[in-house]
XYZ file of C-alpha atoms in Angstrom:
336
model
C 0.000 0.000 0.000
C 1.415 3.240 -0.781
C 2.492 5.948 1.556
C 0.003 8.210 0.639
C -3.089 5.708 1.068
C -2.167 5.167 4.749
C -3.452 6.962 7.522
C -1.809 8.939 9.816
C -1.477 6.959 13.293
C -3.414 8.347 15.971
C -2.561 8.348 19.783
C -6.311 6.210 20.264
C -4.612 4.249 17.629
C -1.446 3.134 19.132
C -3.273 2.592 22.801
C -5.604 0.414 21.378
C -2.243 -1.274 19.694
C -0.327 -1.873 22.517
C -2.946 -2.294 25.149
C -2.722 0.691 27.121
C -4.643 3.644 27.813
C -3.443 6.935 25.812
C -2.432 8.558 29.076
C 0.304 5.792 29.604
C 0.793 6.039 25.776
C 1.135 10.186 26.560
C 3.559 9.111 29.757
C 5.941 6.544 27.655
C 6.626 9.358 24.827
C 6.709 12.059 27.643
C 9.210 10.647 30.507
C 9.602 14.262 31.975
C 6.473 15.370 32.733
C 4.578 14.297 35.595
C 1.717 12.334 34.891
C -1.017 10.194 36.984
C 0.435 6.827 35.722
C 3.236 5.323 36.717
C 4.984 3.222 34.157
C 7.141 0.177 34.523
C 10.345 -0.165 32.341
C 8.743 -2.636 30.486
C 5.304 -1.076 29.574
C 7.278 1.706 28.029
C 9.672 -0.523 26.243
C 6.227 -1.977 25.171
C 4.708 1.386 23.941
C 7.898 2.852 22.529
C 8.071 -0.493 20.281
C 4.698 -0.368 19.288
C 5.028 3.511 18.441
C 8.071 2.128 16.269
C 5.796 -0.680 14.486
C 3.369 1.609 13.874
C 5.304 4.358 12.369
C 3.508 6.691 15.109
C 4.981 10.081 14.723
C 3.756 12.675 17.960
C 1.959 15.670 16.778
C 3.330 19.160 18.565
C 0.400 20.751 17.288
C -1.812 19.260 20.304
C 0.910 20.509 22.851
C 1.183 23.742 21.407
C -2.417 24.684 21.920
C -2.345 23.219 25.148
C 1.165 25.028 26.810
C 1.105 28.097 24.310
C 4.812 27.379 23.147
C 5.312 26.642 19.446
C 9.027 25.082 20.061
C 10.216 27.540 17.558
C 12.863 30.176 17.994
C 13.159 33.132 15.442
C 16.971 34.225 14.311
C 17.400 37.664 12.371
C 20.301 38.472 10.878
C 21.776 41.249 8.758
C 23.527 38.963 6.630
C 24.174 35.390 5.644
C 27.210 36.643 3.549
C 29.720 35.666 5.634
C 31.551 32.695 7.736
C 30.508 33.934 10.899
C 27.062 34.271 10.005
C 26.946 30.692 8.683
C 28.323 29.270 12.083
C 26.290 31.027 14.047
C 23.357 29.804 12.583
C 24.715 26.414 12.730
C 25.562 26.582 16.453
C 22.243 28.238 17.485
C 20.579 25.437 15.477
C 22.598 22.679 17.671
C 22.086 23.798 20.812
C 18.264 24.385 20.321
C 17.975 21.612 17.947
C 19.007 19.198 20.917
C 15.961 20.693 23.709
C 13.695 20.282 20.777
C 13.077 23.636 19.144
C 13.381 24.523 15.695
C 15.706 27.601 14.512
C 14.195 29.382 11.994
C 16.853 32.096 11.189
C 16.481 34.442 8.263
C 18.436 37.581 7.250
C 17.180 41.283 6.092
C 19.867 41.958 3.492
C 19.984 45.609 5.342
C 16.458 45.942 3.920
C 14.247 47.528 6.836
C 11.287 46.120 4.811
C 12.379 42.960 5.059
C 13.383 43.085 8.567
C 9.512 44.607 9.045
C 8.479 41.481 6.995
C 10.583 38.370 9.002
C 9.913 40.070 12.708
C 6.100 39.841 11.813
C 6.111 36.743 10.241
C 8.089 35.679 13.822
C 5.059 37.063 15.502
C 2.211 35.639 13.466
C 4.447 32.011 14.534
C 4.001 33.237 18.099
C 7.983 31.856 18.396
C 9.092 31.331 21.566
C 11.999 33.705 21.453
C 13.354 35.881 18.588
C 17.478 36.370 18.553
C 17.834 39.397 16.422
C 21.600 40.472 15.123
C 20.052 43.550 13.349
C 17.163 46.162 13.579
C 16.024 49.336 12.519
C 14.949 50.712 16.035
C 13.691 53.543 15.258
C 10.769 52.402 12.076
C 10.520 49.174 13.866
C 9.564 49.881 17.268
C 6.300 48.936 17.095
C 7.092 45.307 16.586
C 9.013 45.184 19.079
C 6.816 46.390 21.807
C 4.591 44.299 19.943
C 6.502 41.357 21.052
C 6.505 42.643 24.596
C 3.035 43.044 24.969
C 2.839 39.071 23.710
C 5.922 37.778 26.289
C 7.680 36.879 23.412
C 11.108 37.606 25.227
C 14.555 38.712 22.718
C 17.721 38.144 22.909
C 19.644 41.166 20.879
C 23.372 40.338 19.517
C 24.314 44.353 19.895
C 26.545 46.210 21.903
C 24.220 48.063 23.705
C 21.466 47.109 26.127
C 17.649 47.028 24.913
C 15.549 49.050 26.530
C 12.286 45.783 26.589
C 11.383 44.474 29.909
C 11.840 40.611 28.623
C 15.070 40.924 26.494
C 19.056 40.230 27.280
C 21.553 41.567 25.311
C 25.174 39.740 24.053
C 27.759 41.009 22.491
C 31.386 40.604 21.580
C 33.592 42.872 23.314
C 34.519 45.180 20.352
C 37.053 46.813 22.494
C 39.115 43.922 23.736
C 39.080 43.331 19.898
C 40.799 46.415 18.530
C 43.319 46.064 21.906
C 44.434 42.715 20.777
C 45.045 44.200 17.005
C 46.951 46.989 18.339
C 49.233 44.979 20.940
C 49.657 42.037 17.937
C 51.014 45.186 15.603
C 52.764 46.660 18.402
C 54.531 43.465 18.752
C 55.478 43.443 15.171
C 56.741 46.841 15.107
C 53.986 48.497 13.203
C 53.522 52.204 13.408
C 50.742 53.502 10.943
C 47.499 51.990 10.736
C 45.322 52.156 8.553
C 41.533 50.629 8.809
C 38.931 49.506 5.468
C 35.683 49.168 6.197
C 32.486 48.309 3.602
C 30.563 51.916 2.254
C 27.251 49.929 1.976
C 26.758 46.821 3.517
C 27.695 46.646 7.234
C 28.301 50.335 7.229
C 27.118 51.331 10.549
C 28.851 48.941 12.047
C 31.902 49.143 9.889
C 31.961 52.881 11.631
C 31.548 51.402 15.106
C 34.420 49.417 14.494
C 36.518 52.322 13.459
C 35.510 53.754 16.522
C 36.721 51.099 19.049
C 39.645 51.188 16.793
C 40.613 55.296 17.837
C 39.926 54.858 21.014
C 42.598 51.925 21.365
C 44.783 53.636 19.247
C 45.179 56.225 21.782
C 46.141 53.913 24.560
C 49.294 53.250 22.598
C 51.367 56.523 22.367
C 53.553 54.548 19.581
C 50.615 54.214 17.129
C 49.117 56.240 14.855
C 46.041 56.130 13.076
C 45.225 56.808 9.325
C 41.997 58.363 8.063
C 39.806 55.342 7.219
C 38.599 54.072 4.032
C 35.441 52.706 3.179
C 35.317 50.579 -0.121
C 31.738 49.357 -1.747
C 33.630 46.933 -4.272
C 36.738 45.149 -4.348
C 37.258 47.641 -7.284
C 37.330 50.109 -4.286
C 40.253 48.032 -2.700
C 41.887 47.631 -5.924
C 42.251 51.578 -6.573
C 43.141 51.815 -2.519
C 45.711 48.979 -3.166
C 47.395 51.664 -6.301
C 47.533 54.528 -4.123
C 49.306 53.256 -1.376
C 51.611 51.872 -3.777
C 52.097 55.805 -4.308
C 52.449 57.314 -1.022
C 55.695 58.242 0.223
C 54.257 57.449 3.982
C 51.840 54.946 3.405
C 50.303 52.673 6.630
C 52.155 49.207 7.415
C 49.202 48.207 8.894
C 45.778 47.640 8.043
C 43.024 46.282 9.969
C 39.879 45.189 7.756
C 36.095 44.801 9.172
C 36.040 41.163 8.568
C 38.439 38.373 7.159
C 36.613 38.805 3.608
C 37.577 41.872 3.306
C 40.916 41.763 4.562
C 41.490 38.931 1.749
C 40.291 40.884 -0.482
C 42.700 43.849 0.302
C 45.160 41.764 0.887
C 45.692 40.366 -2.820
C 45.217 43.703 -4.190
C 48.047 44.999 -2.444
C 49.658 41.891 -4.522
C 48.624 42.947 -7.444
C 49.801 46.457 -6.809
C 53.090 45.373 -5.785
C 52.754 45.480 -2.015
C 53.499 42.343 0.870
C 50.699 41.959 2.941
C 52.192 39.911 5.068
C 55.675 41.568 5.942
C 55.274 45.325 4.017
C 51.855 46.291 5.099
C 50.128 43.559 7.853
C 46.938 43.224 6.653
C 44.287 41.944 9.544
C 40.670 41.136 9.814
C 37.943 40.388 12.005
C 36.022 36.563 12.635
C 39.526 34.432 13.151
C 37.552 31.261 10.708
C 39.879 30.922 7.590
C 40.037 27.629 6.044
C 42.098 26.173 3.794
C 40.774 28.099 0.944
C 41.996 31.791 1.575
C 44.643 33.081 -0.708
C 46.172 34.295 2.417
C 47.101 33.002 5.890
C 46.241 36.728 7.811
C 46.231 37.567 11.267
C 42.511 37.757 12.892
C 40.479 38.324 16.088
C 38.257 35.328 16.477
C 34.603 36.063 17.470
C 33.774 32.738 19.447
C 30.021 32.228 17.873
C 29.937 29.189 18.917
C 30.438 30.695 22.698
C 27.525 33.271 21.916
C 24.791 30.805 20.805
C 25.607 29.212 23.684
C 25.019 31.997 25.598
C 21.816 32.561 24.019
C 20.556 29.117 24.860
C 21.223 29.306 28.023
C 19.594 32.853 28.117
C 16.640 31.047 26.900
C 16.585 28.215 29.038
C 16.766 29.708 32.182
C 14.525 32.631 31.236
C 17.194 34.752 32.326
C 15.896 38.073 30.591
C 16.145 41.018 32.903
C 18.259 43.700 30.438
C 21.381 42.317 31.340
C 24.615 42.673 28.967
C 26.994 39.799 28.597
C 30.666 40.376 26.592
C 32.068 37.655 24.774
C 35.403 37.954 24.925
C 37.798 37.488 21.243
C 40.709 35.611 20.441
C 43.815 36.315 18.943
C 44.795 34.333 15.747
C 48.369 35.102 14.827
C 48.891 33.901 11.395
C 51.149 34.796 8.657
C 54.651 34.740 10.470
């Protein structure tokens, strides 16, 4: 009989099978909660190989109307683009895969509209939590509070606090980063830096990062810092790349947003002529090259994996009272 002739097995259905009554059958599948029947080992065993003979499949559906949790957690993010983005959709997947919720992460391509579009779609799912990497405060507001009124609690990868009753915050520590880039180039005798960020994509936070940068920068009399540049193409990096090659002072140092675009840079400053690994250090942001890159470059790792565990454990505790955790970066010393 085919598949699609068969009917779907019921929890009446599998009782009758096995011999029970559907609360044991609801006990057997649901060891942790507390029910009025007490099960042996073996009337389990007996249920759980029935359920197996059977095909039976629960249905959260039932449970969800009944506890008013759909087991799903919403994940916004600017971007998929990159590495880091990838992994930490991976990682937040794992550890809420394994309690039994399902990550449904999406990204806004910087598109307020879009962001509009996934955070209501996240509310007409009534998820159980949104983690959101991205937002246009200001034209979005009313979603949020919209999830506030609901108890829909969020978890906000930013590095500064939300102002929601039920939200946490987590963030890397931005400024430990740029202090590990400038002791690394201190350590390799570097004097000049100069920073790349993107024009478009990314670029608020590209100018955060330039930020955290200046202010480090002045904690080390022997550095100085370069105006920074913002490219929108690797065409941009290409023409940067030729007029260094042109400057009578140019940096020795650059430090790039991310690891893309520091490889990027990187073998322009080939092209043009330049060593990015002894002439001008090129470094970026994420620390998770692979075999792959043209280029073994110096990094700060961001731990994701360390932050969506974070956020699970946010989650499972219920821990959301406006607090601010840092995630502290690593230093990946590559091309020596």
């Amino acid at each position: 009989m085919s598949s699609r002739g068969k009917k779907q097995v019921t929890i009446s259905m599998l009782a009758e099978y096995a011999g029970v009554s559907r609360v044991a059958v609801y006990a057997a599948m649901n060891p942790e909660k507390k029910t009025t029947v007490n099960l042996s080992g073996k009337t389990r065993e007996k249920i759980l190989n029935a359920a197996k003979e059977l095909g039976y499949v629960p249905n959260d559906m039932g449970r969800t109307l009944v506890s008013g949790r759909s087991r799903n957690v919403g994940l916004l993010l600017q971007s998929h683009d990159v590495r880091m983005a990838r992994r930490l959709v991976s990682a937040c997947g794992q550890f809420f895969g394994r309690a039994g919720y399902m990550l449904i992460p999406d990204t806004s391509q910087n598109s307020v509209e879009r962001e509009r579009e996934i955070l209501s779609s996240f509310l007409i799912k009534r998820v159980d939590c949104v983690i959101v990497g991205w937002l246009a405060y200001e034209k979005n507001c009313d979603l949020l509070e919209q999830f506030d009124r609901c108890g829909i609690p969020m978890i906000h990868l930013q590095s500064h606090s939300s102002d929601y009753a039920r939200s946490a915050t987590i963030a890397f520590d931005e400024a430990a980063v740029m202090t590990l880039l400038c002791e690394f180039l201190t350590r390799k005798g570097r004097r000049r830096i100069g920073y790349i960020g993107f024009a478009d994509r990314c670029s608020s936070a590209s100018a955060d990062r330039f930020e955290f940068l200046r202010k480090a920068v002045k904690t080390h009399p022997e550095l100085t810092l370069e105006s920074p540049f913002y490219a929108a193409s690797a065409t941009d990096c290409r023409k940067y790349a030729e007029s260094l090659k042109h400057l009578p002072r140019r940096p020795d140092a650059l430090i790039c947003f991310n690891d893309q675009l520091a490889q990027v840079t990187g073998v322009e400053l080939k092209f043009a002529g330049l060593d990015p690994l002894h002439e001008i250090t090129v470094a970026g942001i994420d620390g998770y090259g692979d075999a792959f890159d043209p280029l073994p470059l110096p990094s700060v790792r961001l731990p994701v994996e360390k932050l969506a565990e974070t956020a699970f454990s946010i989650f499972a505790s219920e821990d959301f009272h406006q607090q601010i955790i840092t995630i502290s970066p690593e230093m990946v010393e590559r091309g020596e």
